[in-house]
Every structure is written in C-alpha cells, then in structure tokens.
C-alpha cells in the first residue's frame, strides 16, 4: 500500500491530478483497486489531493491557453470533475482576443472567411454567443 501511496504522491508533486486521473494512472501501474482507493482517500484527507484545487488550476491553465468554456467543461468531465465555477472569466473578451490574435484586428467581409474564423473559435471551445460577440 505504501508503494501505491508513494507513486500517487510523486504524481501530485509534479502537478495537481483529479481523483479519476490518479486512479487510472495507478491502475495502469498494476496496483489493486482497494489499495488505490485507500491511498487516494488518505491523500484527500491530508489535503494533498483536491479535485477543487485541480479544477481551479486546470481552468486557469486552459483559459491562459485561449480555450473556451465548452471545451474546458468537456475536458473536466473526462477527468471526473463535475463541479466547477467558470463565472470568474470573461469568455466573450477571450474569444475576441483569440480571434484578433489569430486573424488580426480587421473584421472579415466575405462569408467564407467569416465561416472559417467562426469554425476556429468553435474548435477552441467557445459557444455561439461568444463567437458572434467576437465579431
């Protein structure tokens, strides 16, 4: 059990992990499910692992990478995080900044270019309102 705990601790020293990420990585390393669960519980009790802290770090990292809320929510859910707060960020402003950074300040005039830029923002994870506001 201490090997499993140590392995999890090493992962957490490199960066925050969600419980689900830790569980999956430890399972790949071949640890028993009960031992994994006990180790993760101990880490949570000692406040070495926190899904809330992980979510905050993850959201900030993705926001700084210019990713939109739709994509961030999807990525968080894949990591087992279902409770988070995205309201602290100005997604409309970020969508505008990302569009300008990629395509310049000049607004496109032809339909094909508008569609191309909107697809780009959509792939980054912005919703329709945010995309339209960016123009």
mmCIF file of C-alpha atoms in Angstrom:
data_model
loop_
_atom_site.group_PDB
_atom_site.id
_atom_site.type_symbol
_atom_site.label_atom_id
_atom_site.label_comp_id
_atom_site.label_asym_id
_atom_site.label_seq_id
_atom_site.Cartn_x
_atom_site.Cartn_y
_atom_site.Cartn_z
ATOM 1 C CA UNK A 1 0.000 0.000 0.000
ATOM 2 C CA UNK A 2 2.866 2.399 0.738
ATOM 3 C CA UNK A 3 4.242 1.902 -2.805
ATOM 4 C CA UNK A 4 0.890 2.936 -4.253
ATOM 5 C CA UNK A 5 0.695 5.948 -1.922
ATOM 6 C CA UNK A 6 4.261 6.974 -2.826
ATOM 7 C CA UNK A 7 3.552 6.642 -6.559
ATOM 8 C CA UNK A 8 0.450 8.836 -6.202
ATOM 9 C CA UNK A 9 2.382 11.361 -4.113
ATOM 10 C CA UNK A 10 5.086 11.607 -6.819
ATOM 11 C CA UNK A 11 2.419 12.313 -9.440
ATOM 12 C CA UNK A 12 0.901 15.031 -7.256
ATOM 13 C CA UNK A 13 4.314 16.613 -6.669
ATOM 14 C CA UNK A 14 4.650 17.161 -10.435
ATOM 15 C CA UNK A 15 1.159 18.657 -10.872
ATOM 16 C CA UNK A 16 -2.371 18.516 -9.481
ATOM 17 C CA UNK A 17 -4.369 15.449 -10.544
ATOM 18 C CA UNK A 18 -8.061 14.661 -10.231
ATOM 19 C CA UNK A 19 -9.041 11.556 -8.246
ATOM 20 C CA UNK A 20 -10.037 9.864 -11.500
ATOM 21 C CA UNK A 21 -6.678 10.627 -13.158
ATOM 22 C CA UNK A 22 -4.790 9.278 -10.149
ATOM 23 C CA UNK A 23 -6.976 6.184 -10.055
ATOM 24 C CA UNK A 24 -6.443 5.456 -13.760
ATOM 25 C CA UNK A 25 -2.680 6.033 -13.639
ATOM 26 C CA UNK A 26 -2.258 3.864 -10.545
ATOM 27 C CA UNK A 27 -4.396 1.145 -12.106
ATOM 28 C CA UNK A 28 -2.131 1.148 -15.180
ATOM 29 C CA UNK A 29 0.831 0.683 -12.825
ATOM 30 C CA UNK A 30 -0.850 -2.523 -11.647
ATOM 31 C CA UNK A 31 -1.965 -1.621 -8.137
ATOM 32 C CA UNK A 32 -5.016 -3.305 -6.592
ATOM 33 C CA UNK A 33 -8.251 -1.276 -6.734
ATOM 34 C CA UNK A 34 -8.789 -1.352 -2.952
ATOM 35 C CA UNK A 35 -5.223 -0.207 -2.313
ATOM 36 C CA UNK A 36 -5.636 2.590 -4.876
ATOM 37 C CA UNK A 37 -8.883 3.754 -3.248
ATOM 38 C CA UNK A 38 -7.297 3.696 0.238
ATOM 39 C CA UNK A 39 -4.262 5.644 -0.960
ATOM 40 C CA UNK A 40 -6.385 8.285 -2.693
ATOM 41 C CA UNK A 41 -8.637 8.609 0.378
ATOM 42 C CA UNK A 42 -5.564 9.167 2.547
ATOM 43 C CA UNK A 43 -4.249 11.815 0.128
ATOM 44 C CA UNK A 44 -7.620 13.604 0.175
ATOM 45 C CA UNK A 45 -7.759 13.538 3.997
ATOM 46 C CA UNK A 46 -4.247 15.020 4.168
ATOM 47 C CA UNK A 47 -5.286 17.669 1.614
ATOM 48 C CA UNK A 48 -2.553 16.510 -0.776
ATOM 49 C CA UNK A 49 -5.208 15.804 -3.397
ATOM 50 C CA UNK A 50 -8.140 18.102 -4.060
ATOM 51 C CA UNK A 51 -10.470 17.935 -7.047
ATOM 52 C CA UNK A 52 -11.447 21.550 -6.337
ATOM 53 C CA UNK A 53 -7.819 22.714 -6.472
ATOM 54 C CA UNK A 54 -7.243 20.603 -9.582
ATOM 55 C CA UNK A 55 -10.267 22.178 -11.304
ATOM 56 C CA UNK A 56 -9.119 25.726 -10.462
ATOM 57 C CA UNK A 57 -5.608 25.081 -11.803
ATOM 58 C CA UNK A 58 -6.934 23.308 -14.886
ATOM 59 C CA UNK A 59 -9.427 26.054 -15.746
ATOM 60 C CA UNK A 60 -6.774 28.763 -15.317
ATOM 61 C CA UNK A 61 -4.293 26.831 -17.471
ATOM 62 C CA UNK A 62 -6.799 26.258 -20.289
ATOM 63 C CA UNK A 63 -8.081 29.848 -20.097
ATOM 64 C CA UNK A 64 -4.497 31.096 -20.485
ATOM 65 C CA UNK A 65 -4.129 28.795 -23.498
ATOM 66 C CA UNK A 66 -7.127 30.519 -25.068
ATOM 67 C CA UNK A 67 -9.554 27.620 -24.722
ATOM 68 C CA UNK A 68 -13.285 28.280 -24.375
ATOM 69 C CA UNK A 69 -15.720 27.103 -21.694
ATOM 70 C CA UNK A 70 -17.374 24.388 -23.809
ATOM 71 C CA UNK A 71 -14.047 22.636 -24.308
ATOM 72 C CA UNK A 72 -12.917 23.155 -20.708
ATOM 73 C CA UNK A 73 -16.148 21.690 -19.307
ATOM 74 C CA UNK A 74 -15.795 18.677 -21.592
ATOM 75 C CA UNK A 75 -12.164 18.120 -20.552
ATOM 76 C CA UNK A 76 -13.010 18.464 -16.851
ATOM 77 C CA UNK A 77 -15.812 15.908 -17.133
ATOM 78 C CA UNK A 78 -13.411 13.476 -18.830
ATOM 79 C CA UNK A 79 -11.216 13.863 -15.739
ATOM 80 C CA UNK A 80 -14.104 13.125 -13.371
ATOM 81 C CA UNK A 81 -14.780 16.723 -12.317
ATOM 82 C CA UNK A 82 -18.430 17.765 -12.397
ATOM 83 C CA UNK A 83 -18.437 20.755 -10.040
ATOM 84 C CA UNK A 84 -16.578 23.898 -11.045
ATOM 85 C CA UNK A 85 -17.025 27.637 -11.426
ATOM 86 C CA UNK A 86 -16.370 29.339 -14.762
ATOM 87 C CA UNK A 87 -18.081 32.626 -13.913
ATOM 88 C CA UNK A 88 -14.861 34.413 -12.900
ATOM 89 C CA UNK A 89 -13.714 34.601 -16.516
ATOM 90 C CA UNK A 90 -14.737 36.907 -19.363
ATOM 91 C CA UNK A 91 -15.238 34.364 -22.146
ATOM 92 C CA UNK A 92 -16.570 36.978 -24.578
ATOM 93 C CA UNK A 93 -13.398 39.043 -24.249
ATOM 94 C CA UNK A 94 -11.204 35.942 -24.571
ATOM 95 C CA UNK A 95 -12.981 34.853 -27.764
ATOM 96 C CA UNK A 96 -12.428 38.344 -29.220
ATOM 97 C CA UNK A 97 -8.739 38.342 -28.216
ATOM 98 C CA UNK A 98 -8.164 34.872 -29.675
ATOM 99 C CA UNK A 99 -9.839 35.850 -32.959
ATOM 100 C CA UNK A 100 -7.756 39.022 -33.218
ATOM 101 C CA UNK A 101 -4.537 37.246 -32.302
ATOM 102 C CA UNK A 102 -5.069 34.608 -34.983
ATOM 103 C CA UNK A 103 -6.645 36.706 -37.758
ATOM 104 C CA UNK A 104 -5.787 40.345 -36.964
ATOM 105 C CA UNK A 105 -7.976 43.302 -35.977
ATOM 106 C CA UNK A 106 -9.649 43.680 -39.378
ATOM 107 C CA UNK A 107 -13.085 42.057 -39.455
ATOM 108 C CA UNK A 108 -13.581 39.715 -42.421
ATOM 109 C CA UNK A 109 -16.017 40.797 -45.117
ATOM 110 C CA UNK A 110 -16.627 37.670 -47.182
ATOM 111 C CA UNK A 111 -18.753 34.802 -45.939
ATOM 112 C CA UNK A 112 -16.072 32.116 -46.394
ATOM 113 C CA UNK A 113 -13.580 33.943 -44.191
ATOM 114 C CA UNK A 114 -16.218 34.646 -41.516
ATOM 115 C CA UNK A 115 -17.183 30.959 -41.505
ATOM 116 C CA UNK A 116 -13.515 29.934 -41.260
ATOM 117 C CA UNK A 117 -12.923 32.195 -38.264
ATOM 118 C CA UNK A 118 -16.118 31.056 -36.546
ATOM 119 C CA UNK A 119 -15.130 27.393 -37.029
ATOM 120 C CA UNK A 120 -11.746 28.163 -35.496
ATOM 121 C CA UNK A 121 -13.344 29.693 -32.391
ATOM 122 C CA UNK A 122 -15.786 26.801 -32.159
ATOM 123 C CA UNK A 123 -12.884 24.324 -32.246
ATOM 124 C CA UNK A 124 -11.341 26.248 -29.373
ATOM 125 C CA UNK A 125 -14.478 25.612 -27.308
ATOM 126 C CA UNK A 126 -16.442 28.852 -27.455
ATOM 127 C CA UNK A 127 -20.236 28.852 -27.656
ATOM 128 C CA UNK A 128 -22.296 30.596 -30.339
ATOM 129 C CA UNK A 129 -22.958 33.752 -28.317
ATOM 130 C CA UNK A 130 -19.271 34.183 -27.536
ATOM 131 C CA UNK A 131 -18.292 33.544 -31.150
ATOM 132 C CA UNK A 132 -20.819 36.018 -32.551
ATOM 133 C CA UNK A 133 -19.796 38.627 -29.975
ATOM 134 C CA UNK A 134 -16.170 38.264 -31.110
ATOM 135 C CA UNK A 135 -17.143 39.790 -34.441
#
